[in-house]
Amino acid sequence: YKRQAQDYLLMLLRRRFDSASPANASLGAAAGEMRVAMLMEQEGYRADSASVSGALRLRAEAMIQSRCTDQETGPQTVADALGVSLRSLQRAYAEAGTTVSARIDGHRRAKAEQLMRGSARMSFDEVAAKAGFRSTYQLRRVIQQTHGVSLREFRHHTGSAQLP
């Protein structure tokens, strides 16, 4: 199996390699890394699962941050976009003591807080929609869990005092 995978990668590189193409350069780098990983595994070395999980979380965090305001962004869409199984993504976050959903909610909460602190007075429905929440109820729940106050109290206190 490993030999067949190596042969396939080498065939791809030989047939399509064009050093001027960024895509082919990336393919070449990825294939090289895969060959090294397969050779190391063949010699009895295992990839450090913590570094693999950490790298996956970093990629996921970047994706979540850029797409959190899209209401369709959820754990499964993040996993699909990264080309990994939902279970692998969940495991990577579990190792860090959190969940994919919690990180998505956290990014959305931060965006909502930024909008509520802004000079433009938006309705809570508008804030929820612009921050990526499907409803004001979800926004209300996240603010309550994080700060222990209602949306109105949060908005009132952001201009005059620090929240817990």
PDB file of C-alpha atoms in Angstrom, residues 31-112:
ATOM      1  CA  ALA A  31       4.167  15.050  -1.844  1.00  0.00           C
ATOM      2  CA  GLY A  32       7.639  15.418  -0.394  1.00  0.00           C
ATOM      3  CA  GLU A  33       6.252  15.678   3.117  1.00  0.00           C
ATOM      4  CA  MET A  34       4.048  12.651   2.516  1.00  0.00           C
ATOM      5  CA  ARG A  35       6.995  10.618   1.226  1.00  0.00           C
ATOM      6  CA  VAL A  36       9.076  11.523   4.268  1.00  0.00           C
ATOM      7  CA  ALA A  37       6.176  10.697   6.605  1.00  0.00           C
ATOM      8  CA  MET A  38       5.643   7.333   4.928  1.00  0.00           C
ATOM      9  CA  LEU A  39       9.342   6.506   5.105  1.00  0.00           C
ATOM     10  CA  MET A  40       9.502   7.516   8.764  1.00  0.00           C
ATOM     11  CA  GLU A  41       6.434   5.439   9.546  1.00  0.00           C
ATOM     12  CA  GLN A  42       7.982   2.500   7.724  1.00  0.00           C
ATOM     13  CA  GLU A  43      11.012   2.850  10.000  1.00  0.00           C
ATOM     14  CA  GLY A  44       8.803   2.811  13.094  1.00  0.00           C
ATOM     15  CA  TYR A  45       8.444   6.544  13.807  1.00  0.00           C
ATOM     16  CA  ARG A  46       4.996   7.965  14.521  1.00  0.00           C
ATOM     17  CA  ALA A  47       3.811  11.515  13.940  1.00  0.00           C
ATOM     18  CA  ASP A  48       3.396  13.487  17.146  1.00  0.00           C
ATOM     19  CA  SER A  49      -0.377  13.618  17.547  1.00  0.00           C
ATOM     20  CA  ALA A  50      -0.187  16.818  19.583  1.00  0.00           C
ATOM     21  CA  SER A  51       1.547  18.700  16.766  1.00  0.00           C
ATOM     22  CA  VAL A  52      -0.842  17.268  14.176  1.00  0.00           C
ATOM     23  CA  SER A  53      -3.849  18.290  16.299  1.00  0.00           C
ATOM     24  CA  GLY A  54      -2.334  21.703  16.928  1.00  0.00           C
ATOM     25  CA  ALA A  55      -1.794  22.304  13.229  1.00  0.00           C
ATOM     26  CA  LEU A  56      -5.353  21.215  12.484  1.00  0.00           C
ATOM     27  CA  ARG A  57      -6.713  23.578  15.157  1.00  0.00           C
ATOM     28  CA  LEU A  58      -4.681  26.470  13.738  1.00  0.00           C
ATOM     29  CA  ARG A  59      -6.079  25.872  10.266  1.00  0.00           C
ATOM     30  CA  ALA A  60      -9.587  25.539  11.682  1.00  0.00           C
ATOM     31  CA  GLU A  61      -9.237  28.726  13.756  1.00  0.00           C
ATOM     32  CA  ALA A  62      -8.216  30.704  10.679  1.00  0.00           C
ATOM     33  CA  MET A  63     -11.194  29.337   8.789  1.00  0.00           C
ATOM     34  CA  ILE A  64     -13.602  29.967  11.670  1.00  0.00           C
ATOM     35  CA  GLN A  65     -12.360  33.513  12.097  1.00  0.00           C
ATOM     36  CA  SER A  66     -12.818  34.309   8.416  1.00  0.00           C
ATOM     37  CA  ARG A  67     -16.232  32.628   8.107  1.00  0.00           C
ATOM     38  CA  CYS A  68     -17.837  33.011  11.536  1.00  0.00           C
ATOM     39  CA  THR A  69     -20.306  35.653  10.357  1.00  0.00           C
ATOM     40  CA  ASP A  70     -21.765  33.192   7.846  1.00  0.00           C
ATOM     41  CA  GLN A  71     -24.739  31.561   9.565  1.00  0.00           C
ATOM     42  CA  GLU A  72     -24.071  28.330   7.672  1.00  0.00           C
ATOM     43  CA  THR A  73     -20.643  27.903   9.291  1.00  0.00           C
ATOM     44  CA  GLY A  74     -20.729  25.024  11.717  1.00  0.00           C
ATOM     45  CA  PRO A  75     -18.459  22.187  12.792  1.00  0.00           C
ATOM     46  CA  GLN A  76     -19.324  20.034   9.773  1.00  0.00           C
ATOM     47  CA  THR A  77     -18.752  22.835   7.249  1.00  0.00           C
ATOM     48  CA  VAL A  78     -15.364  23.599   8.847  1.00  0.00           C
ATOM     49  CA  ALA A  79     -14.381  19.917   8.709  1.00  0.00           C
ATOM     50  CA  ASP A  80     -15.522  19.648   5.087  1.00  0.00           C
ATOM     51  CA  ALA A  81     -13.610  22.769   4.066  1.00  0.00           C
ATOM     52  CA  LEU A  82     -10.434  21.447   5.732  1.00  0.00           C
ATOM     53  CA  GLY A  83     -10.847  18.021   4.161  1.00  0.00           C
ATOM     54  CA  VAL A  84     -10.962  16.148   7.469  1.00  0.00           C
ATOM     55  CA  SER A  85     -13.631  14.153   9.233  1.00  0.00           C
ATOM     56  CA  LEU A  86     -15.800  15.880  11.796  1.00  0.00           C
ATOM     57  CA  ARG A  87     -14.584  13.382  14.389  1.00  0.00           C
ATOM     58  CA  SER A  88     -10.918  14.250  13.708  1.00  0.00           C
ATOM     59  CA  LEU A  89     -11.687  17.935  14.082  1.00  0.00           C
ATOM     60  CA  GLN A  90     -13.613  17.335  17.300  1.00  0.00           C
ATOM     61  CA  ARG A  91     -10.724  15.262  18.709  1.00  0.00           C
ATOM     62  CA  ALA A  92      -8.240  18.030  17.913  1.00  0.00           C
ATOM     63  CA  TYR A  93     -10.350  20.541  19.830  1.00  0.00           C
ATOM     64  CA  ALA A  94     -11.025  18.112  22.692  1.00  0.00           C
ATOM     65  CA  GLU A  95      -7.257  17.851  23.231  1.00  0.00           C
ATOM     66  CA  ALA A  96      -7.274  21.617  23.812  1.00  0.00           C
ATOM     67  CA  GLY A  97     -10.225  21.371  26.198  1.00  0.00           C
ATOM     68  CA  THR A  98     -12.813  23.016  23.987  1.00  0.00           C
ATOM     69  CA  THR A  99     -15.161  22.272  21.098  1.00  0.00           C
ATOM     70  CA  VAL A 100     -15.500  23.477  17.533  1.00  0.00           C
ATOM     71  CA  SER A 101     -18.950  24.890  18.308  1.00  0.00           C
ATOM     72  CA  ALA A 102     -17.617  26.796  21.310  1.00  0.00           C
ATOM     73  CA  ARG A 103     -14.880  28.377  19.186  1.00  0.00           C
ATOM     74  CA  ILE A 104     -17.377  29.374  16.477  1.00  0.00           C
ATOM     75  CA  ASP A 105     -19.670  30.881  19.143  1.00  0.00           C
ATOM     76  CA  GLY A 106     -16.666  32.654  20.681  1.00  0.00           C
ATOM     77  CA  HIS A 107     -15.726  34.319  17.407  1.00  0.00           C
ATOM     78  CA  ARG A 108     -19.344  35.274  16.777  1.00  0.00           C
ATOM     79  CA  ARG A 109     -19.661  36.631  20.324  1.00  0.00           C
ATOM     80  CA  ALA A 110     -16.549  38.774  19.852  1.00  0.00           C
ATOM     81  CA  LYS A 111     -17.971  40.160  16.607  1.00  0.00           C
ATOM     82  CA  ALA A 112     -21.336  40.872  18.265  1.00  0.00           C
TER      83      ALA A 112
END
